[in-house]
Structures are given as C-alpha cells and as structure tokens.
Amino acid sequence: MPSEFQLIQQFFQREQAEQPAEGVLLGIGDDCALLQIPAGKQLAVSVDTLVADVHFPRDADPELIAERALRTNLSDLAAMGADPLWFTLALTLPEANEDWLRSFSRGLFKCARAYGIALVGGDTTSGPLSITIQVMGATQPQHTLRRDGANIGDFVLVTNFVGDGAAALAAIQNTQQFTDEHTDYLQQRFYRPTPRLAESALIRELASSALDISDGLVADLQHICDASDLGAVIDVENLPLSPALKSLNNDAQAYQWALSGGDDYELCFTVQPEKMADIAMLIAQGELQATVIGEMIAGGKVICEYEGEPFKLAKTGYQHF
Ligand code: ADP
Ligand code: MG
C-alpha cells in the first residue's frame, strides 16, 4: 500500500511535471512554489471550497468532482478578465484511496491542460472529504472586469444561455423530465460548466463591469448594482434560454430558473452605449455569444419586467446561510 505522500507524488507532482508551465520557477515539492508574474500584469487570486454532501454527493464520480471544482474556479478568473496561470489544491480525504485519486487526478489534469493552468502546490490532510482550489491568473491593469464599474444607461448582457444550472439540478433530482438528449446536455452543463475565458478575453477591453453567475442572475446582478451604487432592469422576455429549457413549453418555470437558479457560470456584464457597436460586431461575426437582457438604472435594486410590466419573482438566488 503506497503512502499518502507517494500517492500525491504519483497523481499530482508527476502528472504536473509532464505539463508545460509558464512562470513556474519552482513547482510542487518544496515549502513554497516560486512564481514569476508576467511583466506589467497584475495577479488575480480566488479560492473556493467544495465540501462533500454540501456541494456534491460524496459518492459522485471523482473525475467530475475535480472538473467541476477547477472549472468553477476558472470561471472566477474569466469574470475578472484574467488569463489562467497557476492553481493550488488542498485536499482533505477520509482515506488514501488509490482508485479515487487516480480518477480525480485524471479529471483535474484533463481540465488543467484544456485551459492552460498549472498545479503548483497544495496540501493533503485526512478528514471529511473536501476540496479547496485556489486559482491565480494575470490581468492587464487597464482591463480588469470589476463589479464597481457600471454606469447609468449601460446595457446588461449575459453570455450563452441562463437557467440551465437550475434545470440540470431538477433533471438530476428527477423533479423535471427532459428528453435523453436534453438530459445529457444539462448534465454536461452542470458537471462540466464552461469557464467563459474566451468571451472574457473578447469583452474585457469593452465591458464596464462583470461577474460570473453562480448564485442566480438577479442575486448576482444585484452585486454589480451594490458595488456600482445603481439599479438594473431585466427584460425577462429577452433572457436567452437553451433549447432544453424551451422544450418544456413552460416559460414561467424557465424564466424562474433563468432569474433565480444558480450554477450557470455564465458571465453577466455591462457595456457603455458607445462601446455597444463593437460588442454587436463580435456577436454578429459569431465570435461572441451574448444577449442584451437589460439596462443599468438609478435606484439600487434589480427589477424584472416582462414586456414593460413588473414581473414577479418567487425567489432570488441561492444562499448558503
Ligand atoms: P509542508 O509540510 O512543507 O507544507 P507538504 O508535505 O504539505 O509540505 O507538501 C509537500 C509538497 O507537496 C509541497 O510542495 C506541497 O505544495 C505539495 N503538495 C502537497 N499536497 C498537494 C496536493 N494535494 N496537490 C499538489 N501539491 C501538493
Ligand atoms: Mg503542507
């Protein structure tokens, strides 16, 4: 039986050693990693913890747990306008299970390779299963996507589709039936959310503010409102819904998921009217999939309207406590 230390070496240190890694002067194996930030760039840092049976079922496929953990962290880098560089991994494991670690490592490095991010260190302890990933990325100082940059009259946009995260949860928990094809699509959206890094790189010189939607569109847009000291109006009829959501023929449910469901990991961003032509061009050329869903206004709150009339929302996003 290999020791925990040997397993870490086998499944993390050796795996990473085979990957190219920019700016890593010293990686896994010493007391600290030594990292060189690209000249003229700023370091963007974010950390998230996933706890078994709180954020995922403890018997979930370890490959998918790893992918979801890294992808949701990468989404934070995208939301900041940062390019991925490095990450650290703190693993708490109930036992040194070789099969579990092999599968976790496979998912982790598949995702790390796909998005060009290198594992540079971590910590391994024994206890109830939890996974903490800290990501680091590089931003151009003039082109960070902060929450506090929105102005009155800015357009509000979202990438791709909203509401799939909540719909996926309903499909997984069997409270809503979808066709096999739509179920597959929603499961991919849930377990393997796409960090919108390509979109981030396109919009970061044009957007006035941005964040990623993890707790629900209304709840998250409210963070932009709070930071920018503004309100926002969402035109519900313009929310982009996936074919899976549209297939329900139940707009009330679809809009509810789109507005208040979590786990979408799409970008919500604001654009000044004079920059809209550039954004519209990217959309028209098929380089950027994004939709105008509303506007920044005075007032401090997010309000929802359907064809100009107030739209009643039952619940505004997921809260942990
Ligand atoms: P220390 O006691 O000095 O903190 P550790 O024994 O915790 O050292 O870790 C030894 C090396 O292995 C360090 O470079 C650390 O970053 C790395 N490491 C430990 N656990 C992990 C992990 N889960 N993933 C990646 N690197 C890890
Ligand atoms: Mg340690």
mmCIF file of N, CA and C in Angstrom, residues 4-74:
data_model
loop_
_atom_site.group_PDB
_atom_site.id
_atom_site.type_symbol
_atom_site.label_atom_id
_atom_site.label_comp_id
_atom_site.label_asym_id
_atom_site.label_seq_id
_atom_site.Cartn_x
_atom_site.Cartn_y
_atom_site.Cartn_z
ATOM 1 N N GLU A 4 0.365 8.051 1.618
ATOM 2 C CA GLU A 4 -0.346 9.216 1.080
ATOM 3 C C GLU A 4 0.624 10.107 0.304
ATOM 4 N N PHE A 5 1.830 10.228 0.837
ATOM 5 C CA PHE A 5 2.842 11.075 0.202
ATOM 6 C C PHE A 5 3.200 10.553 -1.198
ATOM 7 N N GLN A 6 3.343 9.207 -1.287
ATOM 8 C CA GLN A 6 3.657 8.614 -2.592
ATOM 9 C C GLN A 6 2.510 8.808 -3.579
ATOM 10 N N LEU A 7 1.288 8.735 -3.058
ATOM 11 C CA LEU A 7 0.125 8.927 -3.932
ATOM 12 C C LEU A 7 0.086 10.346 -4.484
ATOM 13 N N ILE A 8 0.372 11.325 -3.628
ATOM 14 C CA ILE A 8 0.409 12.722 -4.090
ATOM 15 C C ILE A 8 1.468 12.880 -5.176
ATOM 16 N N GLN A 9 2.638 12.269 -4.908
ATOM 17 C CA GLN A 9 3.712 12.324 -5.908
ATOM 18 C C GLN A 9 3.252 11.734 -7.227
ATOM 19 N N GLN A 10 2.611 10.574 -7.128
ATOM 20 C CA GLN A 10 2.204 9.847 -8.328
ATOM 21 C C GLN A 10 1.107 10.585 -9.096
ATOM 22 N N PHE A 11 0.094 11.045 -8.365
ATOM 23 C CA PHE A 11 -1.094 11.547 -9.063
ATOM 24 C C PHE A 11 -1.107 13.059 -9.278
ATOM 25 N N PHE A 12 -0.221 13.774 -8.607
ATOM 26 C CA PHE A 12 -0.219 15.234 -8.775
ATOM 27 C C PHE A 12 1.146 15.750 -9.234
ATOM 28 N N GLN A 13 2.202 15.438 -8.470
ATOM 29 C CA GLN A 13 3.511 16.008 -8.813
ATOM 30 C C GLN A 13 4.002 15.507 -10.170
ATOM 31 N N ARG A 14 3.933 14.184 -10.371
ATOM 32 C CA ARG A 14 4.448 13.608 -11.616
ATOM 33 C C ARG A 14 3.598 14.041 -12.814
ATOM 34 N N GLU A 15 2.285 14.038 -12.626
ATOM 35 C CA GLU A 15 1.371 14.484 -13.690
ATOM 36 C C GLU A 15 1.710 15.905 -14.138
ATOM 37 N N GLN A 16 1.879 16.789 -13.130
ATOM 38 C CA GLN A 16 2.126 18.188 -13.463
ATOM 39 C C GLN A 16 3.482 18.357 -14.133
ATOM 40 N N ALA A 17 4.474 17.554 -13.688
ATOM 41 C CA ALA A 17 5.831 17.688 -14.231
ATOM 42 C C ALA A 17 5.838 17.487 -15.747
ATOM 43 N N GLU A 18 4.837 16.748 -16.253
ATOM 44 C CA GLU A 18 4.788 16.483 -17.697
ATOM 45 C C GLU A 18 4.111 17.604 -18.481
ATOM 46 N N GLN A 19 3.563 18.584 -17.770
ATOM 47 C CA GLN A 19 2.861 19.688 -18.447
ATOM 48 C C GLN A 19 3.764 20.923 -18.521
ATOM 49 N N PRO A 20 3.693 21.653 -19.622
ATOM 50 C CA PRO A 20 4.421 22.925 -19.658
ATOM 51 C C PRO A 20 3.775 23.912 -18.689
ATOM 52 N N ALA A 21 4.574 24.741 -18.046
ATOM 53 C CA ALA A 21 4.019 25.677 -17.071
ATOM 54 C C ALA A 21 4.765 26.997 -17.143
ATOM 55 N N GLU A 22 4.022 28.030 -17.504
ATOM 56 C CA GLU A 22 4.603 29.355 -17.670
ATOM 57 C C GLU A 22 4.892 30.001 -16.304
ATOM 58 N N GLY A 23 6.057 30.560 -16.144
ATOM 59 C CA GLY A 23 6.375 31.352 -14.956
ATOM 60 C C GLY A 23 6.599 30.561 -13.681
ATOM 61 N N VAL A 24 6.670 29.223 -13.787
ATOM 62 C CA VAL A 24 6.892 28.421 -12.582
ATOM 63 C C VAL A 24 8.395 28.215 -12.414
ATOM 64 N N LEU A 25 9.002 28.985 -11.476
ATOM 65 C CA LEU A 25 10.432 28.850 -11.229
ATOM 66 C C LEU A 25 10.699 27.617 -10.376
ATOM 67 N N LEU A 26 9.734 27.323 -9.478
ATOM 68 C CA LEU A 26 9.827 26.129 -8.634
ATOM 69 C C LEU A 26 8.403 25.679 -8.326
ATOM 70 N N GLY A 27 8.087 24.442 -8.699
ATOM 71 C CA GLY A 27 6.715 23.952 -8.541
ATOM 72 C C GLY A 27 6.547 23.081 -7.313
ATOM 73 N N ILE A 28 5.731 22.038 -7.437
ATOM 74 C CA ILE A 28 5.424 21.142 -6.315
ATOM 75 C C ILE A 28 6.693 20.498 -5.768
ATOM 76 N N GLY A 29 6.826 20.431 -4.448
ATOM 77 C CA GLY A 29 7.922 19.674 -3.844
ATOM 78 C C GLY A 29 8.714 20.419 -2.805
ATOM 79 N N ASP A 30 8.705 21.739 -2.854
ATOM 80 C CA ASP A 30 9.433 22.499 -1.829
ATOM 81 C C ASP A 30 8.414 23.088 -0.848
ATOM 82 N N ASP A 31 8.871 23.946 0.055
ATOM 83 C CA ASP A 31 7.955 24.529 1.044
ATOM 84 C C ASP A 31 6.984 25.501 0.403
ATOM 85 N N CYS A 32 7.447 26.221 -0.611
ATOM 86 C CA CYS A 32 6.595 27.138 -1.367
ATOM 87 C C CYS A 32 6.888 26.940 -2.853
ATOM 88 N N ALA A 33 5.951 27.337 -3.663
ATOM 89 C CA ALA A 33 6.234 27.462 -5.097
ATOM 90 C C ALA A 33 6.825 28.852 -5.328
ATOM 91 N N LEU A 34 7.666 28.982 -6.344
ATOM 92 C CA LEU A 34 8.204 30.297 -6.731
ATOM 93 C C LEU A 34 7.680 30.617 -8.130
ATOM 94 N N LEU A 35 6.960 31.728 -8.223
ATOM 95 C CA LEU A 35 6.219 32.041 -9.447
ATOM 96 C C LEU A 35 6.582 33.425 -9.959
ATOM 97 N N GLN A 36 6.730 33.532 -11.264
ATOM 98 C CA GLN A 36 7.064 34.815 -11.880
ATOM 99 C C GLN A 36 5.833 35.368 -12.583
ATOM 100 N N ILE A 37 5.283 36.483 -12.065
ATOM 101 C CA ILE A 37 4.138 37.119 -12.702
ATOM 102 C C ILE A 37 4.616 37.781 -14.002
ATOM 103 N N PRO A 38 3.889 37.601 -15.119
ATOM 104 C CA PRO A 38 4.316 38.228 -16.376
ATOM 105 C C PRO A 38 4.495 39.740 -16.208
ATOM 106 N N ALA A 39 5.497 40.305 -16.885
ATOM 107 C CA ALA A 39 5.828 41.724 -16.738
ATOM 108 C C ALA A 39 4.624 42.602 -17.046
ATOM 109 N N GLY A 40 4.369 43.572 -16.182
ATOM 110 C CA GLY A 40 3.307 44.538 -16.419
ATOM 111 C C GLY A 40 1.916 44.044 -16.075
ATOM 112 N N LYS A 41 1.793 42.797 -15.626
ATOM 113 C CA LYS A 41 0.480 42.238 -15.295
ATOM 114 C C LYS A 41 0.228 42.288 -13.789
ATOM 115 N N GLN A 42 -1.056 42.202 -13.423
ATOM 116 C CA GLN A 42 -1.425 42.072 -12.016
ATOM 117 C C GLN A 42 -1.888 40.649 -11.751
ATOM 118 N N LEU A 43 -1.742 40.207 -10.486
ATOM 119 C CA LEU A 43 -2.125 38.849 -10.112
ATOM 120 C C LEU A 43 -3.565 38.848 -9.603
ATOM 121 N N ALA A 44 -4.427 38.050 -10.213
ATOM 122 C CA ALA A 44 -5.803 37.853 -9.742
ATOM 123 C C ALA A 44 -5.856 36.517 -9.007
ATOM 124 N N VAL A 45 -6.396 36.513 -7.784
ATOM 125 C CA VAL A 45 -6.399 35.319 -6.946
ATOM 126 C C VAL A 45 -7.805 35.049 -6.435
ATOM 127 N N SER A 46 -8.208 33.784 -6.452
ATOM 128 C CA SER A 46 -9.518 33.421 -5.916
ATOM 129 C C SER A 46 -9.464 32.001 -5.365
ATOM 130 N N VAL A 47 -10.237 31.737 -4.312
ATOM 131 C CA VAL A 47 -10.246 30.392 -3.714
ATOM 132 C C VAL A 47 -11.677 29.964 -3.448
ATOM 133 N N ASP A 48 -11.943 28.663 -3.611
ATOM 134 C CA ASP A 48 -13.271 28.097 -3.352
ATOM 135 C C ASP A 48 -13.139 26.711 -2.750
ATOM 136 N N THR A 49 -14.022 26.395 -1.835
ATOM 137 C CA THR A 49 -14.029 25.080 -1.197
ATOM 138 C C THR A 49 -15.303 24.330 -1.562
ATOM 139 N N LEU A 50 -15.140 23.068 -1.902
ATOM 140 C CA LEU A 50 -16.297 22.189 -2.129
ATOM 141 C C LEU A 50 -16.288 21.118 -1.042
ATOM 142 N N VAL A 51 -17.383 21.015 -0.306
ATOM 143 C CA VAL A 51 -17.493 20.055 0.786
ATOM 144 C C VAL A 51 -18.453 18.934 0.371
ATOM 145 N N ALA A 52 -18.028 17.693 0.612
ATOM 146 C CA ALA A 52 -18.866 16.533 0.259
ATOM 147 C C ALA A 52 -20.206 16.616 0.971
ATOM 148 N N ASP A 53 -21.251 16.297 0.248
ATOM 149 C CA ASP A 53 -22.640 16.289 0.725
ATOM 150 C C ASP A 53 -23.208 17.684 0.981
ATOM 151 N N VAL A 54 -22.379 18.704 0.791
ATOM 152 C CA VAL A 54 -22.901 20.075 0.780
ATOM 153 C C VAL A 54 -22.910 20.574 -0.668
ATOM 154 N N HIS A 55 -21.771 20.431 -1.348
ATOM 155 C CA HIS A 55 -21.642 20.924 -2.724
ATOM 156 C C HIS A 55 -21.689 19.816 -3.767
ATOM 157 N N PHE A 56 -21.481 18.581 -3.354
ATOM 158 C CA PHE A 56 -21.589 17.433 -4.277
ATOM 159 C C PHE A 56 -21.836 16.190 -3.415
ATOM 160 N N PRO A 57 -22.489 15.163 -3.989
ATOM 161 C CA PRO A 57 -22.668 13.923 -3.229
ATOM 162 C C PRO A 57 -21.320 13.242 -3.027
ATOM 163 N N ARG A 58 -21.066 12.679 -1.831
ATOM 164 C CA ARG A 58 -19.727 12.132 -1.558
ATOM 165 C C ARG A 58 -19.385 10.971 -2.489
ATOM 166 N N ASP A 59 -20.410 10.295 -3.044
ATOM 167 C CA ASP A 59 -20.114 9.171 -3.940
ATOM 168 C C ASP A 59 -20.122 9.586 -5.419
ATOM 169 N N ALA A 60 -20.101 10.901 -5.679
ATOM 170 C CA ALA A 60 -20.056 11.381 -7.065
ATOM 171 C C ALA A 60 -18.757 10.929 -7.732
ATOM 172 N N ASP A 61 -18.785 10.817 -9.054
ATOM 173 C CA ASP A 61 -17.613 10.433 -9.836
ATOM 174 C C ASP A 61 -16.465 11.422 -9.570
ATOM 175 N N PRO A 62 -15.339 10.937 -9.012
ATOM 176 C CA PRO A 62 -14.231 11.848 -8.652
ATOM 177 C C PRO A 62 -13.722 12.674 -9.829
ATOM 178 N N GLU A 63 -13.790 12.096 -11.044
ATOM 179 C CA GLU A 63 -13.348 12.827 -12.227
ATOM 180 C C GLU A 63 -14.215 14.076 -12.433
ATOM 181 N N LEU A 64 -15.520 13.905 -12.213
ATOM 182 C CA LEU A 64 -16.430 15.039 -12.384
ATOM 183 C C LEU A 64 -16.299 16.048 -11.247
ATOM 184 N N ILE A 65 -16.032 15.560 -10.031
ATOM 185 C CA ILE A 65 -15.821 16.475 -8.896
ATOM 186 C C ILE A 65 -14.634 17.391 -9.194
ATOM 187 N N ALA A 66 -13.547 16.777 -9.690
ATOM 188 C CA ALA A 66 -12.337 17.550 -9.992
ATOM 189 C C ALA A 66 -12.607 18.563 -11.087
ATOM 190 N N GLU A 67 -13.284 18.107 -12.142
ATOM 191 C CA GLU A 67 -13.558 19.011 -13.265
ATOM 192 C C GLU A 67 -14.410 20.179 -12.818
ATOM 193 N N ARG A 68 -15.461 19.879 -12.054
ATOM 194 C CA ARG A 68 -16.359 20.940 -11.629
ATOM 195 C C ARG A 68 -15.631 21.928 -10.714
ATOM 196 N N ALA A 69 -14.803 21.400 -9.811
ATOM 197 C CA ALA A 69 -14.075 22.267 -8.876
ATOM 198 C C ALA A 69 -13.152 23.220 -9.635
ATOM 199 N N LEU A 70 -12.411 22.695 -10.592
ATOM 200 C CA LEU A 70 -11.463 23.554 -11.312
ATOM 201 C C LEU A 70 -12.203 24.498 -12.265
ATOM 202 N N ARG A 71 -13.226 23.998 -12.939
ATOM 203 C CA ARG A 71 -13.968 24.827 -13.899
ATOM 204 C C ARG A 71 -14.663 26.013 -13.210
ATOM 205 N N THR A 72 -15.246 25.783 -12.036
ATOM 206 C CA THR A 72 -15.940 26.889 -11.374
ATOM 207 C C THR A 72 -14.935 27.932 -10.872
ATOM 208 N N ASN A 73 -13.746 27.477 -10.479
ATOM 209 C CA ASN A 73 -12.699 28.438 -10.098
ATOM 210 C C ASN A 73 -12.202 29.228 -11.303
ATOM 211 N N LEU A 74 -12.053 28.538 -12.441
ATOM 212 C CA LEU A 74 -11.632 29.230 -13.673
ATOM 213 C C LEU A 74 -12.664 30.262 -14.087
#
